[in-house]
Short mmCIF file of C-alpha atoms in Angstrom, two decimals:
data_model
loop_
_atom_site.label_atom_id
_atom_site.label_comp_id
_atom_site.label_asym_id
_atom_site.label_seq_id
_atom_site.Cartn_x
_atom_site.Cartn_y
_atom_site.Cartn_z
CA ARG A 1 0.42 -72.74 85.87
CA THR A 2 3.81 -74.08 84.84
CA PHE A 3 2.90 -73.49 81.18
CA TYR A 4 2.70 -69.76 81.81
CA LEU A 5 6.33 -69.72 82.92
CA TYR A 6 7.19 -70.55 79.30
CA PHE A 7 4.22 -69.13 77.38
CA SER A 8 2.34 -65.89 77.86
CA SER A 9 -1.01 -67.15 76.54
CA LYS A 10 -3.01 -70.09 75.21
CA GLU A 11 -2.50 -68.66 71.72
CA GLU A 12 1.27 -68.82 72.15
CA ILE A 13 1.04 -72.45 73.31
CA THR A 14 -1.03 -73.33 70.25
CA LEU A 15 1.40 -71.58 67.90
CA ALA A 16 4.37 -73.32 69.53
CA THR A 17 2.58 -76.62 68.96
CA ASP A 18 2.10 -75.67 65.31
CA ASP A 19 5.82 -74.84 65.06
CA ARG A 20 6.73 -78.30 66.33
CA ARG A 21 4.21 -79.99 64.04
CA ILE A 22 5.63 -78.24 60.97
CA ALA A 23 9.18 -79.06 62.05
CA ARG A 24 8.18 -82.76 62.16
CA LEU A 25 6.55 -82.41 58.74
CA VAL A 26 9.64 -80.79 57.22
CA ALA A 27 11.85 -83.53 58.67
CA ARG A 28 9.57 -86.12 57.09
CA LEU A 29 9.65 -84.29 53.75
CA GLU A 30 13.44 -84.20 53.87
CA GLN A 31 13.51 -87.94 54.46
CA GLU A 32 11.18 -88.57 51.50
CA ALA A 33 13.19 -86.16 49.32
CA ALA A 34 16.35 -88.16 49.99
CA ALA A 35 14.83 -91.46 48.81
CA GLU A 36 16.40 -93.19 45.81
CA LEU A 37 13.34 -92.73 43.59
CA PRO A 38 12.60 -90.72 40.46
CA SER A 39 11.84 -87.06 41.17
CA THR A 40 8.21 -87.45 40.12
CA GLU A 41 7.64 -90.29 42.58
CA ARG A 42 9.33 -88.40 45.41
CA LEU A 43 7.19 -85.33 44.69
CA ARG A 44 4.06 -87.50 44.61
CA GLN A 45 4.87 -89.03 47.99
CA MET A 46 5.81 -85.68 49.49
CA LEU A 47 2.70 -83.82 48.32
CA VAL A 48 0.19 -86.51 49.27
CA GLY A 49 2.10 -87.28 52.46
CA ARG A 50 2.11 -83.62 53.47
CA VAL A 51 -1.68 -83.33 53.28
CA LEU A 52 -2.28 -86.65 55.05
CA PHE A 53 0.27 -85.88 57.77
CA LEU A 54 -1.58 -82.69 58.68
CA PHE A 55 -4.96 -84.40 58.27
CA ASP A 56 -3.91 -87.07 60.78
CA GLU A 57 -2.52 -84.47 63.18
CA VAL A 58 -5.85 -82.64 63.28
CA GLN A 59 -7.66 -85.84 64.25
CA LYS A 60 -5.93 -85.60 67.63
CA ARG A 61 -7.74 -82.33 68.34
CA ALA A 62 -10.78 -82.62 66.08
CA ALA A 63 -13.30 -81.59 68.73
CA THR A 64 -11.75 -78.15 69.19
CA PHE A 65 -10.16 -77.61 65.77
CA ASP A 66 -12.51 -74.88 64.51
CA GLU A 67 -12.24 -72.98 67.78
CA ILE A 68 -8.44 -73.20 67.77
CA VAL A 69 -8.18 -72.02 64.15
CA GLU A 70 -10.51 -69.09 64.80
CA SER A 71 -8.76 -67.95 67.97
CA THR A 72 -5.23 -68.08 66.52
CA ARG A 73 -5.84 -67.01 62.90
CA THR A 74 -4.37 -63.51 63.22
CA ALA A 75 -1.13 -64.73 64.78
CA TYR A 76 -0.99 -67.88 62.63
CA MET A 77 -1.08 -66.23 59.20
CA PRO A 78 2.37 -64.57 59.39
CA ARG A 79 3.82 -67.86 60.67
CA ARG A 80 2.20 -69.70 57.78
CA ILE A 81 4.53 -67.89 55.38
CA GLY A 82 7.52 -69.26 57.28
CA TYR A 83 6.00 -72.74 57.29
CA LEU A 84 5.53 -72.64 53.52
CA ARG A 85 9.12 -71.47 53.05
CA ALA A 86 10.44 -74.32 55.18
CA GLU A 87 8.45 -76.89 53.23
CA SER A 88 9.27 -75.23 49.91
CA THR A 89 13.01 -75.53 50.53
CA VAL A 90 12.72 -79.32 50.50
CA PHE A 91 10.59 -79.35 47.34
CA VAL A 92 13.04 -77.04 45.54
CA LYS A 93 15.79 -79.67 45.92
CA VAL A 94 13.68 -82.40 44.34
CA LEU A 95 12.43 -80.15 41.55
CA ALA A 96 15.99 -79.03 40.76
CA GLN A 97 17.17 -82.66 40.69
CA GLY A 98 14.31 -83.57 38.35
CA GLN A 99 15.20 -80.64 36.14
CA GLU A 100 18.88 -81.64 36.05
CA SER A 101 18.07 -85.25 35.17
CA GLY A 102 15.67 -84.16 32.42
CA GLU A 103 12.76 -85.89 34.11
CA LEU A 104 10.94 -82.62 34.80
CA GLN A 105 10.47 -79.35 32.95
CA VAL A 106 10.74 -76.63 35.56
CA ASP A 107 11.58 -73.03 34.70
CA ASP A 108 11.87 -71.80 38.27
CA PRO A 109 12.11 -74.50 41.00
CA GLU A 110 11.50 -72.02 43.83
CA ARG A 111 8.33 -70.64 42.33
CA MET A 112 7.11 -74.08 41.28
CA ALA A 113 7.67 -75.48 44.78
CA LEU A 114 5.44 -72.79 46.23
CA THR A 115 2.85 -73.36 43.50
CA LEU A 116 2.70 -77.10 44.31
CA LEU A 117 2.23 -76.37 47.99
CA LEU A 118 -0.47 -73.77 47.41
CA ALA A 119 -2.31 -76.08 44.99
CA THR A 120 -2.55 -78.80 47.63
CA ASN A 121 -3.46 -76.38 50.45
CA ALA A 122 -7.09 -76.62 49.34
CA LEU A 123 -7.14 -80.02 51.06
CA MET A 124 -5.47 -78.94 54.29
CA PRO A 125 -7.60 -79.33 57.42
CA TYR A 126 -8.25 -75.60 57.84
CA SER A 127 -9.77 -75.52 54.32
CA LEU A 128 -12.12 -78.47 54.88
CA SER A 129 -15.55 -78.71 56.40
CA ALA A 130 -15.98 -80.56 59.68
CA GLN A 131 -17.43 -83.52 57.77
CA GLN A 132 -14.58 -83.62 55.24
CA ARG A 133 -12.06 -83.58 58.11
CA THR A 134 -13.38 -86.98 59.18
CA ASP A 135 -13.08 -88.66 55.75
CA ARG A 136 -9.42 -89.57 55.26
CA ASP A 137 -10.13 -91.71 52.18
CA TRP A 138 -11.85 -88.79 50.45
CA VAL A 139 -8.98 -86.41 51.31
CA GLU A 140 -6.38 -88.91 50.11
CA GLY A 141 -8.27 -89.54 46.85
CA GLU A 142 -8.74 -85.84 46.06
CA THR A 143 -5.14 -85.05 46.97
CA THR A 144 -3.88 -87.85 44.74
CA ARG A 145 -5.96 -86.57 41.80
CA ILE A 146 -4.65 -83.03 42.21
CA VAL A 147 -1.06 -84.24 42.58
CA GLU A 148 -1.30 -86.45 39.48
CA LEU A 149 -2.58 -83.50 37.46
CA LEU A 150 0.20 -81.23 38.72
CA LEU A 151 2.96 -83.77 38.11
CA ARG A 152 1.70 -84.57 34.62
CA GLY A 153 2.18 -80.91 33.77
CA LEU A 154 5.76 -80.94 35.07
CA GLN A 155 6.94 -84.12 33.37
CA HIS A 156 9.22 -83.82 30.41
CA PRO A 157 7.24 -84.80 27.27
CA ARG A 158 9.32 -87.95 26.75
CA GLU A 159 8.49 -89.05 30.33
CA ARG A 160 4.73 -88.81 29.69
CA GLU A 161 4.77 -91.43 26.96
#
C-alpha cells in the first residue's frame, strides 16, 4: 500500500523504474564519453554498451517482460522520445569531438547521434523475441556488427586505411 502513496498505478511504478534505468544508462554513457580514447572507440563502447546494459537489465524481469511492455506501451512511447534525447546528448559530444579532430566525417552531430541510436534499437529487448532475449552472446555479436558498419561509414577516409 505504501507504493500508492507515491504512485497512482502499477503503470506509473513501471515508468518510474524505466526513468531510473535510463538515468543510470545516461550516466554510464557520460562516463564512457569522457574516456581518453579516440572518438570511434568511445562510440563503439557506448553503442554496444547501451544495448548490453538494457539487455542485462531485462534479465532481472524476464518472466514478465512481454506483459510489462504490453501494459505500459501507450504511456512509454512519449517517454521514449525523452530517453532518446538524453542519450543523444552524450553521443553528440563525442561525434562533435571526432569531427573537430578530423577522425570522423559528420555533417550534423545531432542528427547522426539519433541515427546511431535508432540503428541499434533493433537489438533492444523490446524488439527481440523471447528466445533472443536469453542469448546475450548473439545480441552482443549482432550489435557489434551493426556498430562496426555504422562507424566505418563515419570514419574520415584517411582513418579507414
